[in-house]
Amino acid sequence: MPTRFRFRIIPFCAMLIVAAAGIALGQWQTHRAQEKQALQARMQARAAEAPLSALPPDDQSLQDEFRQVSLRGQFIPQWTLYLENRPHQGAVGFHVLTLFKPEGSAQAVVVARGWAPRDAVDRTRVPQSPPPQGTTEVQGLLRRDAGHVLQLGQADAPRPGAILQNLDLAALAQASGMPLSGFVIEQGGDVSDGLLRDWPAPSLGIDRHRGYAVQWYALAAMAVLFFIVTGFRRGRNDKT
């Protein structure tokens, strides 16, 4: 005699709620993955375009981030800052930042010149890697910020030679007395100053969103399967 399926309204409603939530959240994660995949394609397309020869306006940060840039001007060596807690291949170190004044620009711009290891004995000692003197050319990638790490305690005010956890462009502009571009340039090219320029690629988390989507879809499928299996079990128990 075939096993009957016993339908119960409360488990059915619970299954619908869980399945609908799982599908909706899975679709949202899938959509986020698609958005970030499109952003990655735009990033790659911008990086392949001809380098800009001037700083773009700050309000074009969304359009021009990840563009290559090539600027002539002069570094302002006294305004060199060191962002701490920037590891590289497991080693503790700094990102070395220096203000740069492009020719013909009313604004200065922060140039992330590269990475240097931190002194294991004297943690207050900073790398001795001065920028080139006089007029020079800077090539690099436009970014909207210099990256962010967890801020421990209150942020220190920017000052020449300061060790900071994060860069506050507005505070730096006020401290230096110079108008600053809203961009940061990650310097590239071959510059003999002892700094490493193996900049990490932006982490968009595409695979993470896809993994979350699979988990949510699996939850929806499990809710339906659990409702069906328990319905048949209840029907079999009723016969006995």
XYZ file of N, CA and C in Angstrom:
720
model
N 0.857 -1.193 0.000
C 0.000 0.000 0.000
C 0.890 1.238 0.000
N 0.672 2.182 -0.944
C 1.564 3.353 -1.030
C 1.485 4.222 0.218
N 2.644 4.840 0.513
C 2.711 5.730 1.663
C 2.015 7.044 1.343
N 1.171 7.491 2.219
C 0.450 8.747 2.024
C 1.264 9.916 2.560
N 1.033 11.059 1.924
C 1.672 12.302 2.385
C 0.678 13.048 3.256
N 1.111 13.380 4.449
C 0.223 14.104 5.368
C 0.578 15.586 5.327
N -0.379 16.365 4.897
C -0.174 17.814 4.787
C -0.608 18.493 6.079
N 0.294 19.401 6.584
C -0.040 20.204 7.764
C 0.274 21.653 7.442
N -0.636 22.511 7.805
C -0.558 23.908 7.382
C 0.602 24.656 8.040
N 0.856 24.414 9.329
C 1.915 25.168 10.019
C 3.295 24.824 9.453
N 3.657 23.535 9.325
C 4.954 23.240 8.682
C 5.031 23.767 7.254
N 3.894 23.740 6.544
C 3.881 24.241 5.163
C 4.190 25.736 5.138
N 3.582 26.508 6.030
C 3.844 27.951 6.077
C 5.289 28.231 6.480
N 5.805 27.454 7.455
C 7.195 27.634 7.874
C 8.148 27.337 6.716
N 7.843 26.265 5.938
C 8.670 25.928 4.780
C 8.651 27.051 3.757
N 7.480 27.609 3.503
C 7.384 28.698 2.532
C 8.209 29.909 2.974
N 8.153 30.248 4.245
C 8.895 31.408 4.751
C 10.402 31.191 4.606
N 10.870 30.012 5.046
C 12.309 29.730 4.982
C 12.777 29.658 3.532
N 12.000 28.978 2.677
C 12.393 28.838 1.274
C 12.390 30.190 0.568
N 11.371 31.002 0.839
C 11.307 32.316 0.199
C 12.460 33.197 0.647
N 12.768 33.145 1.954
C 13.892 33.940 2.456
C 15.208 33.469 1.851
N 15.398 32.139 1.770
C 16.625 31.616 1.187
C 16.791 32.006 -0.262
N 15.714 31.917 -1.044
C 15.784 32.285 -2.460
C 16.043 33.779 -2.617
N 15.344 34.599 -1.817
C 15.527 36.051 -1.922
C 16.956 36.455 -1.569
N 17.480 35.899 -0.478
C 18.850 36.240 -0.083
C 19.869 35.669 -1.067
N 19.601 34.507 -1.620
C 20.487 33.959 -2.643
C 20.511 34.819 -3.890
N 19.343 35.318 -4.295
C 19.286 36.202 -5.460
C 20.024 37.514 -5.182
N 19.914 38.024 -3.940
C 20.616 39.269 -3.612
C 22.120 39.069 -3.680
N 22.605 37.966 -3.128
C 24.043 37.691 -3.179
C 24.497 37.477 -4.624
N 23.690 36.826 -5.427
C 24.032 36.641 -6.845
C 24.109 37.982 -7.556
N 23.153 38.864 -7.260
C 23.156 40.199 -7.866
C 24.389 40.988 -7.450
N 24.768 40.891 -6.178
C 25.967 41.587 -5.717
C 27.213 41.051 -6.426
N 27.293 39.750 -6.617
C 28.426 39.165 -7.342
C 28.466 39.669 -8.775
N 27.305 39.784 -9.412
C 27.258 40.282 -10.788
C 27.678 41.754 -10.850
N 27.241 42.549 -9.861
C 27.641 43.958 -9.826
C 29.153 44.089 -9.685
N 29.730 43.294 -8.794
C 31.167 43.404 -8.565
C 31.964 42.834 -9.733
N 31.409 41.864 -10.427
C 32.081 41.358 -11.617
C 32.100 42.432 -12.695
N 30.994 43.191 -12.816
C 30.964 44.295 -13.763
C 31.950 45.387 -13.359
N 32.054 45.646 -12.032
C 33.024 46.628 -11.553
C 34.444 46.178 -11.869
N 34.722 44.896 -11.699
C 36.052 44.385 -12.015
C 36.370 44.573 -13.495
N 35.377 44.355 -14.350
C 35.596 44.565 -15.780
C 35.879 46.036 -16.080
N 35.164 46.947 -15.388
C 35.412 48.380 -15.591
C 36.808 48.762 -15.094
N 37.215 48.181 -13.958
C 38.549 48.456 -13.437
C 39.617 48.052 -14.443
N 39.457 46.880 -15.018
C 40.439 46.404 -15.985
C 40.444 47.277 -17.235
N 39.248 47.726 -17.652
C 39.178 48.583 -18.831
C 39.822 49.939 -18.563
N 39.598 50.502 -17.374
C 40.200 51.796 -17.043
C 41.719 51.688 -16.963
N 42.207 50.612 -16.377
C 43.651 50.450 -16.247
C 44.327 50.320 -17.606
N 43.571 49.863 -18.615
C 44.135 49.689 -19.956
C 44.071 50.968 -20.791
N 43.365 51.983 -20.313
C 43.254 53.238 -21.067
C 44.565 54.024 -20.990
N 44.699 54.976 -21.902
C 45.896 55.812 -21.918
C 45.988 56.594 -20.607
N 47.191 56.755 -20.033
C 47.325 57.460 -18.759
C 46.866 58.912 -18.839
N 46.250 59.385 -17.764
C 45.892 60.792 -17.661
C 47.146 61.614 -17.416
N 47.179 62.817 -17.980
C 48.334 63.698 -17.784
C 48.046 64.813 -16.791
N 46.862 64.784 -16.184
C 46.492 65.776 -15.167
C 45.539 65.116 -14.186
N 45.485 65.676 -12.981
C 44.566 65.145 -11.980
C 43.129 65.432 -12.367
N 42.244 64.442 -12.347
C 40.833 64.699 -12.628
C 40.166 65.387 -11.444
N 39.025 66.033 -11.664
C 38.296 66.640 -10.539
C 37.884 65.591 -9.518
N 37.779 66.023 -8.256
C 37.433 65.093 -7.188
C 36.073 64.451 -7.398
N 35.135 65.182 -8.029
C 33.791 64.629 -8.199
C 33.728 63.556 -9.281
N 34.851 63.257 -9.911
C 34.898 62.189 -10.904
C 35.599 60.944 -10.358
N 35.606 60.831 -9.021
C 36.334 59.717 -8.426
C 35.756 58.365 -8.832
N 34.425 58.298 -8.985
C 33.825 57.034 -9.383
C 34.168 56.676 -10.823
N 34.289 57.706 -11.687
C 34.590 57.445 -13.089
C 36.069 57.192 -13.335
N 36.932 57.836 -12.561
C 38.359 57.803 -12.875
C 39.195 56.968 -11.918
N 38.580 56.410 -10.880
C 39.368 55.526 -10.033
C 39.857 54.342 -10.860
N 41.078 53.923 -10.601
C 41.767 52.835 -11.294
C 42.274 53.242 -12.680
N 42.215 54.536 -12.994
C 42.869 55.012 -14.215
C 44.365 55.156 -13.958
N 45.153 54.899 -14.992
C 46.579 55.180 -14.922
C 46.802 56.680 -15.085
N 47.833 57.189 -14.416
C 48.131 58.614 -14.484
C 49.641 58.783 -14.592
N 50.048 59.818 -15.310
C 51.467 60.150 -15.442
C 51.596 61.660 -15.282
N 52.224 62.086 -14.181
C 52.284 63.500 -13.828
C 53.726 63.943 -13.647
N 54.001 65.166 -14.084
C 55.288 65.787 -13.795
C 55.094 66.820 -12.688
N 56.063 66.889 -11.795
C 55.970 67.823 -10.694
C 57.090 67.570 -9.702
N 56.862 68.006 -8.474
C 57.890 67.868 -7.445
C 57.292 67.286 -6.170
N 58.034 66.365 -5.569
C 57.651 65.870 -4.253
C 57.905 66.945 -3.197
N 57.116 66.872 -2.123
C 57.307 67.741 -0.966
C 57.819 66.835 0.143
N 59.133 66.603 0.209
C 59.677 65.518 1.036
C 59.384 65.653 2.520
N 59.244 66.894 3.032
C 58.978 67.032 4.469
C 57.614 66.459 4.835
N 56.701 66.388 3.865
C 55.385 65.827 4.129
C 55.351 64.374 3.674
N 56.161 63.581 4.362
C 56.150 62.132 4.176
C 55.523 61.500 5.409
N 54.578 60.618 5.194
C 53.848 59.943 6.273
C 54.002 58.437 6.119
N 53.766 57.726 7.221
C 53.969 56.281 7.234
C 52.724 55.603 7.796
N 52.059 54.827 6.958
C 50.885 54.085 7.416
C 51.350 52.735 7.953
N 51.096 52.487 9.239
C 51.539 51.242 9.867
C 50.497 50.147 9.708
N 50.879 48.945 10.164
C 50.015 47.758 10.072
C 49.675 47.422 8.623
N 50.669 47.564 7.742
C 50.515 47.191 6.340
C 51.481 46.037 6.037
N 51.056 44.804 6.289
C 51.963 43.669 6.069
C 52.165 43.381 4.589
N 53.295 42.770 4.285
C 53.607 42.344 2.921
C 54.264 40.973 2.994
N 53.571 39.963 2.432
C 54.072 38.588 2.446
C 54.468 38.153 3.852
N 53.632 38.502 4.815
C 53.834 38.095 6.189
C 54.764 38.965 7.005
N 55.402 39.952 6.372
C 56.321 40.849 7.085
C 55.585 42.127 7.483
N 55.906 42.649 8.669
C 55.293 43.878 9.172
C 55.991 45.074 8.535
N 55.192 46.083 8.161
C 55.822 47.245 7.545
C 54.898 48.422 7.380
N 55.381 49.395 6.605
C 54.682 50.655 6.369
C 54.353 50.805 4.880
N 53.312 51.572 4.607
C 53.135 52.202 3.307
C 53.665 53.634 3.439
N 54.587 53.992 2.577
C 55.237 55.304 2.630
C 54.497 56.248 1.690
N 53.984 57.347 2.253
C 53.214 58.338 1.489
C 53.955 59.670 1.496
N 53.953 60.344 0.345
C 54.578 61.665 0.262
C 53.706 62.567 -0.612
N 53.557 63.829 -0.184
C 52.817 64.783 -0.995
C 53.604 65.126 -2.259
N 52.856 65.344 -3.330
C 53.446 65.632 -4.634
C 52.665 66.780 -5.256
N 53.377 67.771 -5.786
C 52.737 68.935 -6.406
C 52.933 68.847 -7.916
N 51.875 68.478 -8.665
C 51.987 68.393 -10.117
C 52.134 69.772 -10.746
N 52.819 69.822 -11.849
C 52.967 71.081 -12.588
C 51.603 71.544 -13.098
N 51.334 72.827 -12.935
C 50.102 73.404 -13.451
C 48.853 73.069 -12.669
N 48.987 72.452 -11.500
C 47.826 72.069 -10.690
C 47.759 72.927 -9.444
N 46.540 73.303 -9.060
C 46.352 74.064 -7.830
C 46.353 73.147 -6.610
N 46.291 71.847 -6.835
C 46.227 70.893 -5.744
C 47.496 70.045 -5.683
N 47.838 69.649 -4.490
C 48.834 68.595 -4.310
C 48.090 67.263 -4.228
N 48.834 66.177 -4.328
C 48.220 64.860 -4.285
C 49.116 63.946 -3.452
N 48.494 63.027 -2.731
C 49.240 62.047 -1.958
C 49.689 60.928 -2.888
N 50.980 60.635 -2.856
C 51.521 59.513 -3.622
C 51.925 58.413 -2.655
N 51.279 57.259 -2.791
C 51.699 56.081 -2.037
C 52.896 55.501 -2.780
N 54.088 55.745 -2.250
C 55.314 55.456 -2.981
C 55.725 53.995 -2.901
N 55.281 53.271 -1.886
C 55.644 51.870 -1.793
C 55.636 51.369 -0.363
N 56.129 50.138 -0.197
C 56.140 49.459 1.103
C 57.564 49.313 1.591
N 57.743 49.455 2.904
C 59.051 49.253 3.529
C 58.854 48.495 4.834
N 59.799 47.631 5.218
C 59.663 46.869 6.469
C 59.838 47.758 7.688
N 59.262 47.319 8.784
C 59.373 48.050 10.047
C 60.531 47.495 10.862
N 61.216 48.387 11.540
C 62.327 47.982 12.389
C 61.789 47.163 13.560
N 62.290 45.925 13.704
C 61.775 45.031 14.742
C 62.217 45.454 16.133
N 63.295 46.209 16.245
C 63.815 46.623 17.546
C 63.251 47.976 17.956
N 63.340 48.958 17.072
C 62.862 50.308 17.349
C 61.652 50.589 16.466
N 60.461 50.436 17.042
C 59.233 50.575 16.256
C 58.935 52.022 15.884
N 59.644 52.983 16.477
C 59.450 54.383 16.113
C 60.351 54.799 14.953
N 61.266 53.929 14.575
C 62.181 54.248 13.487
C 61.465 54.058 12.154
N 61.560 55.036 11.275
C 60.871 54.986 9.990
C 61.889 54.742 8.874
N 61.428 54.224 7.747
C 62.342 53.945 6.635
C 62.991 55.224 6.110
N 64.258 55.126 5.744
C 64.974 56.252 5.154
C 64.991 56.065 3.637
N 63.898 56.492 3.019
C 63.748 56.360 1.563
C 63.229 57.680 1.009
N 64.087 58.682 0.914
C 63.626 59.991 0.449
C 63.192 59.948 -1.010
N 62.223 60.785 -1.378
C 61.779 60.826 -2.775
C 62.787 61.571 -3.635
N 62.683 61.467 -4.950
C 63.580 62.216 -5.832
C 63.440 63.718 -5.618
N 64.527 64.438 -5.769
C 64.508 65.890 -5.659
C 64.289 66.523 -7.028
N 63.734 67.739 -6.998
C 63.516 68.470 -8.238
C 62.337 67.914 -9.026
N 62.211 68.378 -10.244
C 61.099 67.949 -11.093
C 61.283 66.496 -11.504
N 60.241 65.720 -11.323
C 60.289 64.297 -11.653
C 58.932 63.872 -12.180
N 58.859 62.670 -12.658
C 57.609 62.133 -13.196
C 57.123 60.999 -12.312
N 55.833 61.038 -12.008
C 55.200 59.998 -11.204
C 54.181 59.275 -12.067
N 54.314 57.974 -12.111
C 53.351 57.129 -12.813
C 52.684 56.218 -11.807
N 51.394 56.024 -11.979
C 50.719 55.151 -11.031
C 49.241 55.018 -11.314
N 48.535 54.497 -10.320
C 47.119 54.191 -10.431
C 46.337 55.081 -9.473
N 45.279 55.693 -9.982
C 44.436 56.546 -9.143
C 43.554 55.700 -8.238
N 43.566 56.024 -6.956
C 42.679 55.381 -5.989
C 41.960 56.459 -5.191
N 40.791 56.108 -4.623
C 40.018 57.089 -3.859
C 40.496 57.207 -2.412
N 41.317 56.266 -1.959
C 41.859 56.357 -0.603
C 43.105 55.490 -0.538
N 43.757 55.522 0.606
C 44.996 54.764 0.785
C 44.765 53.447 1.510
N 43.518 52.987 1.556
C 43.200 51.772 2.294
C 42.923 52.088 3.753
N 42.236 51.183 4.412
C 41.820 51.433 5.795
C 42.032 50.176 6.619
N 42.581 50.353 7.811
C 42.705 49.256 8.774
C 41.959 49.663 10.043
N 41.740 48.700 10.926
C 41.045 48.976 12.182
C 41.816 50.017 12.976
N 41.118 51.099 13.334
C 41.753 52.192 14.078
C 41.769 51.860 15.561
N 42.951 51.796 16.141
C 43.099 51.532 17.566
C 43.286 52.855 18.301
N 42.306 53.259 19.062
C 42.384 54.527 19.769
C 42.067 55.704 18.858
N 42.292 56.885 19.367
C 42.008 58.100 18.613
C 43.109 58.346 17.592
N 42.695 58.788 16.400
C 43.648 59.029 15.322
C 44.556 60.208 15.659
N 45.850 60.049 15.372
C 46.797 61.138 15.563
C 46.643 62.162 14.437
N 46.959 63.408 14.749
C 46.906 64.451 13.726
C 48.077 64.277 12.766
N 47.851 64.459 11.473
C 48.966 64.360 10.516
C 50.007 65.443 10.785
N 51.267 65.063 10.661
C 52.378 65.996 10.792
C 53.542 65.406 10.007
N 54.511 66.187 9.623
C 55.639 65.645 8.863
C 56.307 64.478 9.587
N 56.442 63.364 8.879
C 57.100 62.192 9.431
C 56.260 61.360 10.372
N 54.952 61.625 10.454
C 54.101 60.930 11.417
C 53.869 59.479 11.008
N 53.722 58.628 12.029
C 53.284 57.244 11.833
C 51.789 57.193 12.136
N 50.998 56.815 11.151
C 49.546 56.833 11.281
C 48.994 55.448 10.958
N 47.790 55.204 11.450
C 47.113 53.956 11.085
C 46.309 54.127 9.812
N 45.693 55.293 9.639
C 44.896 55.568 8.446
C 45.126 56.998 8.001
N 44.839 57.253 6.740
C 45.034 58.582 6.166
C 43.713 59.325 6.110
N 43.673 60.511 6.705
C 42.524 61.408 6.636
C 42.927 62.584 5.750
N 42.434 62.601 4.510
C 42.852 63.630 3.559
C 42.455 65.025 4.019
N 41.273 65.164 4.613
C 40.841 66.483 5.070
C 41.750 66.985 6.186
N 42.108 66.120 7.130
C 43.008 66.518 8.212
C 44.399 66.831 7.680
N 44.855 66.084 6.685
C 46.165 66.343 6.104
C 46.180 67.676 5.360
N 45.109 67.990 4.660
C 45.032 69.274 3.958
C 45.083 70.423 4.956
N 44.383 70.271 6.063
C 44.386 71.325 7.084
C 45.764 71.466 7.722
N 46.409 70.342 8.030
C 47.709 70.388 8.691
C 48.803 70.928 7.777
N 48.741 70.567 6.496
C 49.781 70.998 5.563
C 49.529 72.390 5.006
N 48.295 72.856 5.094
C 47.950 74.156 4.534
C 47.886 74.155 3.018
N 47.760 72.973 2.420
C 47.700 72.863 0.963
C 46.398 72.206 0.534
N 45.758 72.707 -0.517
C 44.589 71.987 -1.047
C 45.037 70.657 -1.639
N 44.305 69.613 -1.318
C 44.688 68.276 -1.753
C 43.638 67.673 -2.675
N 44.111 66.920 -3.633
C 43.221 66.130 -4.477
C 42.556 65.055 -3.628
N 41.352 64.687 -4.021
C 40.654 63.611 -3.336
C 41.143 62.235 -3.731
N 42.117 62.178 -4.631
C 42.686 60.904 -5.060
C 43.989 60.627 -4.322
N 44.377 59.373 -4.336
C 45.703 58.927 -3.920
C 46.289 58.162 -5.099
N 47.564 58.384 -5.369
C 48.219 57.680 -6.469
C 49.063 56.544 -5.910
N 48.776 55.319 -6.350
C 49.637 54.189 -6.033
C 50.742 54.159 -7.084
N 51.931 54.548 -6.677
C 53.018 54.701 -7.638
C 53.462 53.350 -8.191
N 53.747 53.351 -9.478
C 54.302 52.184 -10.138
C 55.604 52.551 -10.817
N 56.020 51.749 -11.741
C 57.241 52.042 -12.466
C 58.487 51.614 -11.707
N 59.626 51.833 -12.360
C 60.917 51.427 -11.801
C 61.587 52.646 -11.185
N 61.525 52.734 -9.857
C 62.131 53.842 -9.131
C 63.108 53.254 -8.114
N 64.337 53.722 -8.141
C 65.373 53.166 -7.259
C 65.384 53.893 -5.917
N 64.431 53.550 -5.059
C 64.393 54.157 -3.727
C 64.271 53.110 -2.628
N 64.382 51.838 -2.982
C 64.343 50.777 -1.985
C 62.962 50.356 -1.532
N 61.901 50.946 -2.094
C 60.538 50.612 -1.696
C 59.947 49.566 -2.644
N 59.092 48.710 -2.092
C 58.406 47.701 -2.894
C 57.058 48.247 -3.351
N 56.711 47.970 -4.599
C 55.453 48.476 -5.167
C 54.573 47.340 -5.667
N 54.553 46.291 -4.890
C 53.698 45.144 -5.201
C 52.340 45.378 -4.550
N 51.587 46.322 -5.120
C 50.329 46.723 -4.502
C 49.306 45.589 -4.586
N 48.593 45.329 -3.484
C 47.571 44.277 -3.536
C 46.406 44.700 -4.419
N 45.885 43.736 -5.171
C 44.720 44.019 -6.008
C 43.499 44.245 -5.118
N 42.602 45.138 -5.513
C 41.395 45.357 -4.714
C 40.608 44.064 -4.539
N 40.211 43.774 -3.320
C 39.441 42.568 -3.034
C 37.954 42.893 -3.135
N 37.320 42.401 -4.197
C 35.902 42.685 -4.411
C 35.003 41.625 -3.788
N 35.555 40.478 -3.455
C 34.758 39.446 -2.791
C 33.725 38.787 -3.676
N 34.009 38.665 -4.988
C 33.041 38.051 -5.903
C 32.772 36.600 -5.516
N 33.828 35.838 -5.286
C 33.651 34.427 -4.927
C 32.931 34.277 -3.594
N 33.161 35.196 -2.670
C 32.473 35.126 -1.379
C 30.967 35.304 -1.561
N 30.570 36.275 -2.399
C 29.137 36.470 -2.650
C 28.528 35.234 -3.311
N 29.246 34.635 -4.239
C 28.728 33.424 -4.884
C 28.600 32.284 -3.892
N 29.574 32.170 -2.993
C 29.492 31.130 -1.971
C 28.299 31.324 -1.044
N 28.052 32.580 -0.643
C 26.881 32.865 0.189
C 25.584 32.551 -0.562
N 25.543 32.866 -1.860
C 24.339 32.581 -2.642
C 24.043 31.088 -2.657
N 25.073 30.266 -2.858
C 24.887 28.812 -2.851
C 24.345 28.357 -1.498
N 24.858 28.918 -0.418
C 24.400 28.527 0.910
C 22.919 28.874 1.113
N 22.528 30.061 0.659
C 21.120 30.449 0.829
C 20.192 29.593 -0.043
N 20.613 29.312 -1.274
C 19.798 28.441 -2.132
C 19.705 27.038 -1.527
N 20.807 26.566 -0.948
C 20.799 25.248 -0.318
C 19.847 25.223 0.877
N 19.805 26.312 1.641
C 18.868 26.385 2.767
C 17.426 26.291 2.278
N 17.112 27.000 1.188
C 15.757 26.935 0.632
C 15.422 25.512 0.185
N 16.372 24.855 -0.493
C 16.133 23.489 -0.952
C 15.961 22.531 0.231
N 16.759 22.722 1.272
C 16.647 21.864 2.452
C 15.304 22.038 3.141
N 14.797 23.260 3.166
C 13.489 23.496 3.795
C 12.386 22.746 3.051
N 12.420 22.783 1.722
C 11.419 22.065 0.925
C 11.563 20.564 1.122
N 12.812 20.082 1.063
C 13.048 18.650 1.220
C 12.622 18.171 2.612
N 12.915 18.959 3.637
C 12.532 18.577 4.998
C 11.018 18.501 5.125
N 10.304 19.435 4.515
C 8.835 19.425 4.566
C 8.285 18.175 3.885
N 8.856 17.804 2.739
C 8.363 16.631 2.011
C 8.648 15.345 2.787
N 9.873 15.198 3.263
C 10.249 13.976 3.975
C 9.420 13.804 5.249
N 9.292 14.866 6.034
C 8.526 14.757 7.280
C 7.038 14.524 6.998
N 6.528 15.052 5.874
C 5.131 14.806 5.512
C 4.874 13.347 5.227
N 5.796 12.700 4.500
C 5.640 11.272 4.234
C 5.827 10.449 5.508
N 6.731 10.866 6.387
C 6.917 10.133 7.634
C 5.660 10.190 8.495
N 5.038 11.379 8.531
C 3.810 11.496 9.319
C 2.717 10.626 8.723
N 2.650 10.579 7.385
C 1.650 9.726 6.738
C 1.892 8.266 7.019
N 3.160 7.826 7.042
C 3.470 6.435 7.344
C 3.145 6.099 8.780
N 3.399 7.017 9.681
C 3.072 6.786 11.086
C 1.585 6.690 11.304
N 0.803 7.488 10.521
C -0.668 7.418 10.672
C -1.192 6.036 10.310
N -0.539 5.375 9.334
C -1.021 4.040 8.917
C -0.761 2.993 9.990
N 0.325 3.219 10.723
C 0.661 2.242 11.741
C -0.106 2.519 13.054
